[in-house]
Short mmCIF file of C-alpha atoms and ligand atoms in Angstrom, two decimals:
data_model
loop_
_atom_site.label_atom_id
_atom_site.label_comp_id
_atom_site.label_asym_id
_atom_site.label_seq_id
_atom_site.Cartn_x
_atom_site.Cartn_y
_atom_site.Cartn_z
CA MET A 1200 11.65 15.65 -11.34
CA GLU A 1201 13.48 14.30 -14.61
CA ASN A 1202 12.25 10.76 -13.42
CA CYS A 1203 8.50 11.44 -12.96
CA GLY A 1204 7.86 15.26 -13.44
CA ASP A 1205 6.19 17.35 -11.06
CA GLU A 1206 2.96 15.36 -11.20
CA VAL A 1207 1.55 13.79 -8.14
CA PHE A 1208 -0.95 10.91 -8.70
CA PHE A 1209 -3.83 10.04 -6.34
CA ARG A 1210 -5.10 6.63 -5.70
CA GLY A 1211 -8.40 6.51 -3.72
CA LEU A 1212 -7.53 3.78 -0.90
CA VAL A 1213 -10.48 1.58 0.27
CA GLU A 1214 -9.83 -0.73 3.04
CA PHE A 1215 -12.67 -3.02 2.45
CA SER A 1216 -12.12 -5.80 5.09
CA ASN A 1217 -10.20 -6.41 8.21
CA VAL A 1218 -10.99 -10.17 8.45
CA CYS A 1219 -7.50 -11.57 8.38
CA THR A 1220 -6.01 -15.13 8.60
CA SER A 1221 -2.53 -13.90 9.04
CA ASP A 1222 -0.85 -13.25 12.20
CA CYS A 1223 1.90 -10.62 11.53
CA PHE A 1224 3.53 -9.71 14.73
CA TYR A 1225 3.51 -5.88 13.95
CA CYS A 1226 -0.02 -5.48 12.80
CA GLY A 1227 -3.15 -4.38 14.51
CA ILE A 1228 -5.63 -6.25 12.30
CA ARG A 1229 -3.59 -9.66 12.92
CA LYS A 1230 -5.87 -12.75 13.38
CA SER A 1231 -5.14 -13.01 17.18
CA ASN A 1232 -6.22 -9.53 17.88
CA ALA A 1233 -9.73 -9.67 19.24
CA LYS A 1234 -10.25 -6.18 19.72
CA PRO A 1235 -11.39 -4.85 16.34
CA ASN A 1236 -14.56 -5.35 14.91
CA ARG A 1237 -14.36 -7.52 11.99
CA TYR A 1238 -16.03 -6.04 8.80
CA THR A 1239 -16.14 -6.47 5.24
CA LEU A 1240 -17.79 -3.96 2.87
CA THR A 1241 -20.58 -4.93 0.39
CA LYS A 1242 -19.92 -4.88 -3.19
CA ASP A 1243 -22.05 -2.08 -3.59
CA GLU A 1244 -20.31 -0.05 -0.85
CA ILE A 1245 -17.09 -0.64 -2.63
CA VAL A 1246 -18.46 0.28 -6.03
CA GLU A 1247 -19.73 3.60 -4.27
CA CYS A 1248 -16.19 4.35 -3.28
CA ALA A 1249 -15.04 3.67 -6.65
CA LYS A 1250 -17.60 5.96 -8.25
CA PHE A 1251 -16.46 8.86 -5.81
CA CYS A 1252 -12.79 8.30 -6.98
CA ALA A 1253 -13.91 8.45 -10.38
CA ASP A 1254 -15.98 11.47 -10.07
CA GLU A 1255 -13.22 13.27 -8.30
CA GLY A 1256 -10.53 12.71 -11.16
CA PHE A 1257 -8.42 10.19 -8.96
CA GLY A 1258 -7.91 7.83 -11.74
CA SER A 1259 -6.79 4.92 -9.88
CA ILE A 1260 -8.09 3.06 -6.74
CA VAL A 1261 -6.33 0.87 -4.28
CA LEU A 1262 -8.31 -1.98 -2.84
CA GLN A 1263 -6.60 -3.08 0.47
CA SER A 1264 -7.72 -5.60 3.19
CA GLY A 1265 -6.61 -8.43 5.45
CA GLU A 1266 -5.64 -11.66 4.09
CA ARG A 1267 -8.01 -14.67 3.09
CA GLN A 1268 -7.20 -17.49 0.90
CA ASP A 1269 -10.52 -19.10 0.66
CA ALA A 1270 -12.53 -19.28 -2.69
CA ALA A 1271 -15.30 -17.16 -1.63
CA PHE A 1272 -12.85 -14.33 -1.03
CA ALA A 1273 -11.25 -14.51 -4.57
CA GLU A 1274 -14.57 -14.61 -6.10
CA PHE A 1275 -15.84 -11.48 -4.18
CA VAL A 1276 -12.72 -9.57 -5.15
CA GLU A 1277 -12.81 -10.55 -8.74
CA ASP A 1278 -16.60 -9.48 -8.79
CA VAL A 1279 -15.75 -6.18 -7.21
CA VAL A 1280 -12.85 -5.95 -9.70
CA ARG A 1281 -15.23 -6.29 -12.69
CA ALA A 1282 -18.06 -4.04 -11.38
CA ILE A 1283 -15.50 -1.06 -10.55
CA LYS A 1284 -14.30 -1.53 -14.34
CA SER A 1285 -17.91 -1.39 -15.68
CA GLU A 1286 -19.38 1.35 -13.67
CA THR A 1287 -16.31 3.80 -13.99
CA MET A 1288 -15.89 3.93 -17.56
CA SER A 1289 -16.54 7.49 -18.94
CA ALA A 1290 -15.08 9.81 -21.54
CA ALA A 1291 -12.59 10.84 -19.06
CA LEU A 1292 -11.68 7.47 -18.21
CA PRO A 1293 -12.40 5.27 -21.21
CA GLN A 1294 -10.95 2.16 -19.55
CA GLY A 1295 -12.52 2.94 -16.16
CA LEU A 1296 -10.32 3.39 -12.97
CA GLY A 1297 -6.94 1.87 -12.89
CA ILE A 1298 -6.99 -0.59 -10.06
CA THR A 1299 -4.52 -1.93 -7.65
CA LEU A 1300 -4.93 -4.55 -5.33
CA CYS A 1301 -3.33 -5.11 -2.04
CA VAL A 1302 -4.70 -8.44 -0.61
CA GLY A 1303 -1.82 -10.19 0.28
CA GLU A 1304 -0.49 -13.78 -0.59
CA GLN A 1305 -2.61 -15.79 -3.07
CA LYS A 1306 -2.31 -18.78 -5.31
CA ARG A 1307 -1.25 -18.17 -8.93
CA ALA A 1308 -4.76 -19.05 -10.13
CA THR A 1309 -6.29 -16.52 -7.99
CA TYR A 1310 -3.93 -13.74 -9.05
CA GLU A 1311 -4.77 -14.60 -12.62
CA ARG A 1312 -8.44 -14.24 -12.18
CA PHE A 1313 -7.80 -10.93 -10.58
CA PHE A 1314 -5.94 -9.89 -13.56
CA ALA A 1315 -8.10 -10.93 -15.97
CA ALA A 1316 -10.91 -9.17 -14.20
CA GLY A 1317 -9.17 -6.04 -15.03
CA ALA A 1318 -7.03 -5.33 -11.98
CA HIS A 1319 -3.27 -4.14 -13.42
CA ARG A 1320 -1.19 -3.35 -10.40
CA TYR A 1321 -0.53 -5.22 -7.25
CA LEU A 1322 1.13 -4.14 -4.06
CA LEU A 1323 2.68 -6.92 -1.76
CA ARG A 1324 5.33 -5.60 0.65
CA ILE A 1325 8.39 -7.93 1.38
CA GLU A 1326 8.45 -5.94 4.73
CA THR A 1327 12.22 -6.61 5.00
CA SER A 1328 14.29 -8.05 2.46
CA SER A 1329 16.45 -9.87 5.38
CA PRO A 1330 15.12 -13.39 5.57
CA GLY A 1331 16.22 -13.56 9.39
CA LEU A 1332 14.56 -10.18 10.47
CA PHE A 1333 11.35 -11.41 8.35
CA SER A 1334 11.33 -14.90 10.41
CA ARG A 1335 11.30 -12.58 13.50
CA ILE A 1336 8.50 -10.34 12.81
CA HIS A 1337 6.11 -13.18 11.31
CA PRO A 1338 4.82 -16.56 12.49
CA PRO A 1339 6.56 -19.60 11.01
CA LYS A 1340 3.73 -20.43 8.76
CA GLN A 1341 4.50 -17.01 7.03
CA THR A 1342 7.47 -17.45 5.04
CA PHE A 1343 9.94 -15.03 3.25
CA GLU A 1344 10.24 -17.78 0.28
CA THR A 1345 6.28 -17.80 -0.16
CA ARG A 1346 6.47 -13.93 -0.41
CA ILE A 1347 9.18 -13.86 -2.97
CA LYS A 1348 7.35 -16.42 -4.95
CA CYS A 1349 4.08 -14.36 -4.96
CA LEU A 1350 6.08 -11.44 -6.08
CA GLU A 1351 7.47 -13.27 -8.90
CA THR A 1352 4.28 -14.77 -10.02
CA LEU A 1353 2.53 -11.62 -9.95
CA LYS A 1354 5.22 -10.27 -12.21
CA SER A 1355 5.04 -13.03 -14.52
CA ILE A 1356 1.29 -12.68 -14.88
CA GLY A 1357 1.82 -9.31 -16.19
CA PHE A 1358 0.89 -7.22 -13.13
CA GLN A 1359 2.72 -3.98 -12.38
CA VAL A 1360 4.26 -5.04 -9.25
CA GLY A 1361 4.76 -3.06 -6.15
CA THR A 1362 6.65 -3.69 -2.94
CA GLY A 1363 8.12 -2.13 0.02
CA VAL A 1364 9.46 -2.53 3.61
CA MET A 1365 8.70 -1.04 6.99
CA ILE A 1366 11.48 1.35 8.34
CA GLY A 1367 12.74 1.15 11.94
CA LEU A 1368 11.88 -2.43 12.82
CA PRO A 1369 13.54 -3.67 15.97
CA GLY A 1370 16.74 -5.02 15.12
CA GLN A 1371 16.79 -3.62 11.43
CA THR A 1372 20.04 -2.27 10.53
CA ILE A 1373 21.18 0.54 8.13
CA SER A 1374 22.84 -2.48 5.88
CA ASP A 1375 19.30 -4.18 5.89
CA LEU A 1376 17.81 -1.03 4.44
CA ALA A 1377 20.56 -0.52 1.78
CA ASP A 1378 19.79 -4.13 0.97
CA ASP A 1379 16.20 -3.46 0.75
CA ILE A 1380 16.74 -0.98 -1.95
CA LEU A 1381 19.00 -3.37 -3.92
CA PHE A 1382 16.10 -6.05 -3.43
CA PHE A 1383 13.63 -3.50 -5.15
CA LYS A 1384 16.27 -3.03 -7.80
CA ASN A 1385 16.94 -6.63 -8.54
CA LEU A 1386 13.22 -7.48 -8.70
CA ASP A 1387 12.55 -4.71 -11.11
CA VAL A 1388 9.40 -3.52 -9.35
CA ASP A 1389 7.25 -0.70 -10.85
CA MET A 1390 5.90 0.98 -7.49
CA ILE A 1391 7.33 1.24 -4.00
CA GLY A 1392 5.20 1.91 -0.91
CA MET A 1393 6.96 2.03 2.42
CA GLY A 1394 7.09 3.80 5.50
CA PRO A 1395 8.14 3.82 9.22
CA TYR A 1396 7.23 0.94 11.55
CA ILE A 1397 4.63 2.20 14.16
CA VAL A 1398 3.92 0.18 17.34
CA HIS A 1399 0.49 -1.08 17.97
CA SER A 1400 -0.25 -1.92 21.54
CA ASP A 1401 -2.27 -5.07 20.87
CA THR A 1402 0.61 -6.83 19.11
CA PRO A 1403 3.41 -9.14 20.27
CA MET A 1404 5.78 -6.37 19.05
CA GLN A 1405 4.62 -3.78 21.67
CA CYS A 1406 7.37 -5.10 24.04
CA HIS A 1407 9.59 -2.68 21.56
CA GLU A 1408 7.06 0.36 22.17
CA LYS A 1409 9.93 2.30 24.41
CA GLU A 1410 12.96 1.91 22.09
CA THR A 1411 10.78 2.45 18.95
CA THR A 1412 9.17 5.76 20.39
CA ALA A 1413 12.49 6.95 21.54
CA ARG A 1414 13.57 6.54 18.00
CA LYS A 1415 10.88 8.23 16.40
CA ASP A 1416 12.69 11.30 14.87
CA GLU A 1417 15.51 9.12 13.56
CA ILE A 1418 12.95 6.57 12.14
CA LEU A 1419 11.09 9.45 10.19
CA GLN A 1420 14.38 10.62 8.86
CA LEU A 1421 15.44 7.23 7.87
CA SER A 1422 12.21 6.64 6.08
CA LEU A 1423 12.63 10.06 4.11
CA MET A 1424 16.20 9.07 3.14
CA MET A 1425 14.88 5.69 2.07
CA ILE A 1426 12.50 7.35 -0.30
CA ALA A 1427 15.13 9.63 -1.58
CA VAL A 1428 17.73 6.99 -2.17
CA THR A 1429 15.12 4.61 -3.63
CA ARG A 1430 14.35 7.39 -6.17
CA ILE A 1431 17.97 7.88 -7.12
CA VAL A 1432 18.61 4.03 -7.36
CA LEU A 1433 15.46 2.97 -9.26
CA GLY A 1434 14.93 6.08 -11.16
CA ASN A 1435 11.38 6.18 -12.92
CA VAL A 1436 9.33 4.01 -10.49
CA ASN A 1437 6.28 5.42 -8.86
CA ILE A 1438 6.78 6.00 -4.92
CA ALA A 1439 3.99 6.56 -2.51
CA ALA A 1440 4.15 8.97 0.25
CA THR A 1441 2.44 6.82 2.73
CA THR A 1442 -0.16 7.59 5.46
CA ALA A 1443 2.27 6.24 8.11
CA LEU A 1444 4.68 9.07 7.39
CA GLN A 1445 1.79 11.44 8.32
CA ALA A 1446 1.34 9.50 11.53
CA MET A 1447 4.77 10.42 12.46
CA ASP A 1448 4.83 14.00 11.68
CA PRO A 1449 1.84 16.17 10.72
CA THR A 1450 3.62 17.23 7.40
CA GLY A 1451 5.10 13.66 6.83
CA ARG A 1452 3.63 13.20 3.34
CA GLU A 1453 4.59 16.44 2.23
CA LYS A 1454 8.19 15.47 3.34
CA GLY A 1455 7.74 12.16 1.44
CA LEU A 1456 6.93 14.13 -1.85
CA LEU A 1457 9.82 16.34 -1.27
CA HIS A 1458 12.20 13.40 -0.94
CA GLY A 1459 11.12 11.86 -4.23
CA ALA A 1460 7.58 10.40 -3.93
CA ASN A 1461 5.15 11.06 -6.59
CA VAL A 1462 1.79 8.99 -5.45
CA ILE A 1463 -0.49 9.81 -2.56
CA MET A 1464 -3.41 7.77 -1.31
CA PRO A 1465 -6.31 9.54 0.05
CA GLN A 1466 -8.84 7.75 2.19
CA VAL A 1467 -11.99 6.62 0.81
CA THR A 1468 -12.83 4.02 3.12
CA PRO A 1469 -16.48 4.75 4.50
CA LEU A 1470 -15.97 6.45 7.88
CA GLY A 1471 -17.84 4.02 9.83
CA VAL A 1472 -15.33 1.18 9.64
CA ARG A 1473 -11.97 3.31 9.59
CA ARG A 1474 -11.20 2.79 13.27
CA ASP A 1475 -11.42 -0.90 12.77
CA TYR A 1476 -8.62 -0.56 10.26
CA LEU A 1477 -5.83 0.45 12.44
CA LEU A 1478 -2.62 -1.48 11.35
CA TYR A 1479 -0.80 0.98 13.78
CA GLU A 1480 -1.65 3.56 16.39
CA GLY A 1481 -1.92 7.17 15.55
CA LYS A 1482 -3.23 6.71 12.27
CA PRO A 1483 -4.23 9.93 10.70
CA CYS A 1484 -7.65 10.85 8.72
CA ILE A 1485 -9.91 8.54 10.57
CA ASP A 1486 -12.44 11.09 11.05
CA GLU A 1487 -12.40 13.05 7.76
CA SER A 1488 -14.77 12.36 5.07
CA ALA A 1489 -13.31 11.23 1.66
CA LEU A 1490 -14.04 14.81 0.30
CA GLN A 1491 -11.95 16.51 3.39
CA CYS A 1492 -9.22 14.21 2.56
CA LYS A 1493 -9.30 14.77 -0.91
CA GLY A 1494 -9.26 18.63 -0.18
CA CYS A 1495 -6.61 18.44 2.50
CA LEU A 1496 -4.31 16.50 0.12
CA GLU A 1497 -4.93 18.74 -2.75
CA ASN A 1498 -3.66 21.43 -0.66
CA ARG A 1499 -0.65 19.59 0.69
CA VAL A 1500 0.26 18.78 -3.04
CA THR A 1501 -0.14 22.25 -4.48
CA SER A 1502 1.37 23.96 -1.17
CA ILE A 1503 4.86 22.63 -2.10
CA GLY A 1504 4.58 23.68 -5.82
CA ARG A 1505 3.39 20.07 -7.26
CA ARG A 1506 0.71 19.43 -9.79
CA LEU A 1507 -2.24 16.90 -9.43
CA GLY A 1508 -2.28 14.18 -12.12
CA LYS A 1509 -5.97 14.20 -13.04
CA ASN A 1510 -8.09 11.33 -14.68
CA ALA A 1511 -5.06 9.27 -15.38
CA TRP A 1512 -3.94 5.90 -14.08
CA GLY A 1513 -0.73 7.38 -13.49
CA ASP A 1514 1.20 4.33 -14.28
CA SER A 1515 5.09 4.67 -13.50
CA ARG A 1516 7.36 5.73 -16.41
CA HIS A 1517 9.21 2.52 -15.71
CA ALA A 1518 6.13 0.35 -16.28
CA ILE A 1519 5.22 2.30 -19.59
CA GLU A 1520 8.72 1.85 -21.10
CA LYS A 1521 8.74 -1.85 -20.42
CA LYS A 1522 5.52 -2.59 -22.21
CA PRO A 1523 6.39 -4.42 -25.56
CA PHE A 1524 4.22 -2.16 -27.75
N1 SAH B 2053 -3.05 -7.88 4.19
C1 SAH B 2053 -2.41 -6.88 2.84
C2 SAH B 2053 -2.59 -5.66 3.32
C3 SAH B 2053 -2.61 -5.07 4.57
S1 SAH B 2053 -1.27 -4.67 5.48
C4 SAH B 2053 -0.94 -7.44 2.80
O1 SAH B 2053 -0.32 -7.92 3.55
O2 SAH B 2053 -0.60 -6.92 1.80
C5 SAH B 2053 -0.47 -3.47 4.56
C6 SAH B 2053 0.82 -2.84 4.91
O3 SAH B 2053 0.83 -2.31 6.19
C7 SAH B 2053 1.66 -4.13 5.35
O4 SAH B 2053 2.16 -4.60 4.30
C8 SAH B 2053 2.50 -3.63 6.21
O5 SAH B 2053 3.93 -3.10 5.67
C9 SAH B 2053 1.93 -2.27 6.79
N2 SAH B 2053 1.81 -2.38 8.23
C10 SAH B 2053 1.42 -3.40 8.98
N3 SAH B 2053 1.48 -3.06 10.24
C11 SAH B 2053 2.05 -2.11 10.47
C12 SAH B 2053 2.89 -1.16 11.48
N4 SAH B 2053 2.46 -1.38 12.86
N5 SAH B 2053 3.54 -0.13 11.18
C13 SAH B 2053 3.75 0.33 9.95
N6 SAH B 2053 3.25 -0.42 8.87
C14 SAH B 2053 2.46 -1.37 9.18
#
């Protein structure tokens, strides 16, 4: 409470494309999985989602997708960011919606374009701060060094930067998790998004299904403890109660809030494509409309005595205090 008050901020989550050139061993939308229908929403569809968020008082939006590094993708994202900014300015939101991007590893020039277009936050999880574990869950082309470099680049451009890890990865130790929190601290990030690792059966890591399922309760507890300890060690950053927590436990997100999280990301991805954005199995909220998700999450927040932060970007105090003016 003393770090971030009793307000909980909503960021509408739009999973705008599942086209992906990466091949992360844990992820259901990895390039090598032929099962999902690959889709990319149009600019107009994404702007519609953004207007919904603005009308509902969310204040901020997160645009997430699979990873593409081609020029057409960079141009598309830049264009969408500009359109959202201009279409969502109002008396309540004089600078339009706050925009967080989560579109993976990109070149500096691409990140700069996104920032200039008006996105001011960027989420890029390190997934694990252990280089050895990182290399076991990614193909050799995807390196720990590149991920770190991207995080440094994002910071130097001026983005508020978020990172995070998956908890309960096969072979991950408590000491790895403690190091993860020190990694967040040393990187001096503004936002944290982390949650349990959940098996997807069409991935190479499905061979760990049995042990991961057997550890379910322990992994949920560890995830909540990670939120609590991160809140204590990092203080006034924003911490998300992620959807993956709710996939593990119907009240997982409330528990996340009670353990120190202060951000929730309601689903606003159009219903028709949600089933094609399954990073892991048992993902909740794939049949509810955006309005139902909002209502449900509002109830979850107020049920535990917290307040909704409306029509505000909801930047972390950490980020606000860092600003030079
Ligand atoms: N491509 C973008 C965003 C999509 S993935 C990026 O890489 O940033 C977003 C996050 O989902 C990943 O960072 C990862 O931590 C998480 N994720 C992917 N597969 C998962 C799984 N099986 N269980 C839990 N989280 C998963």
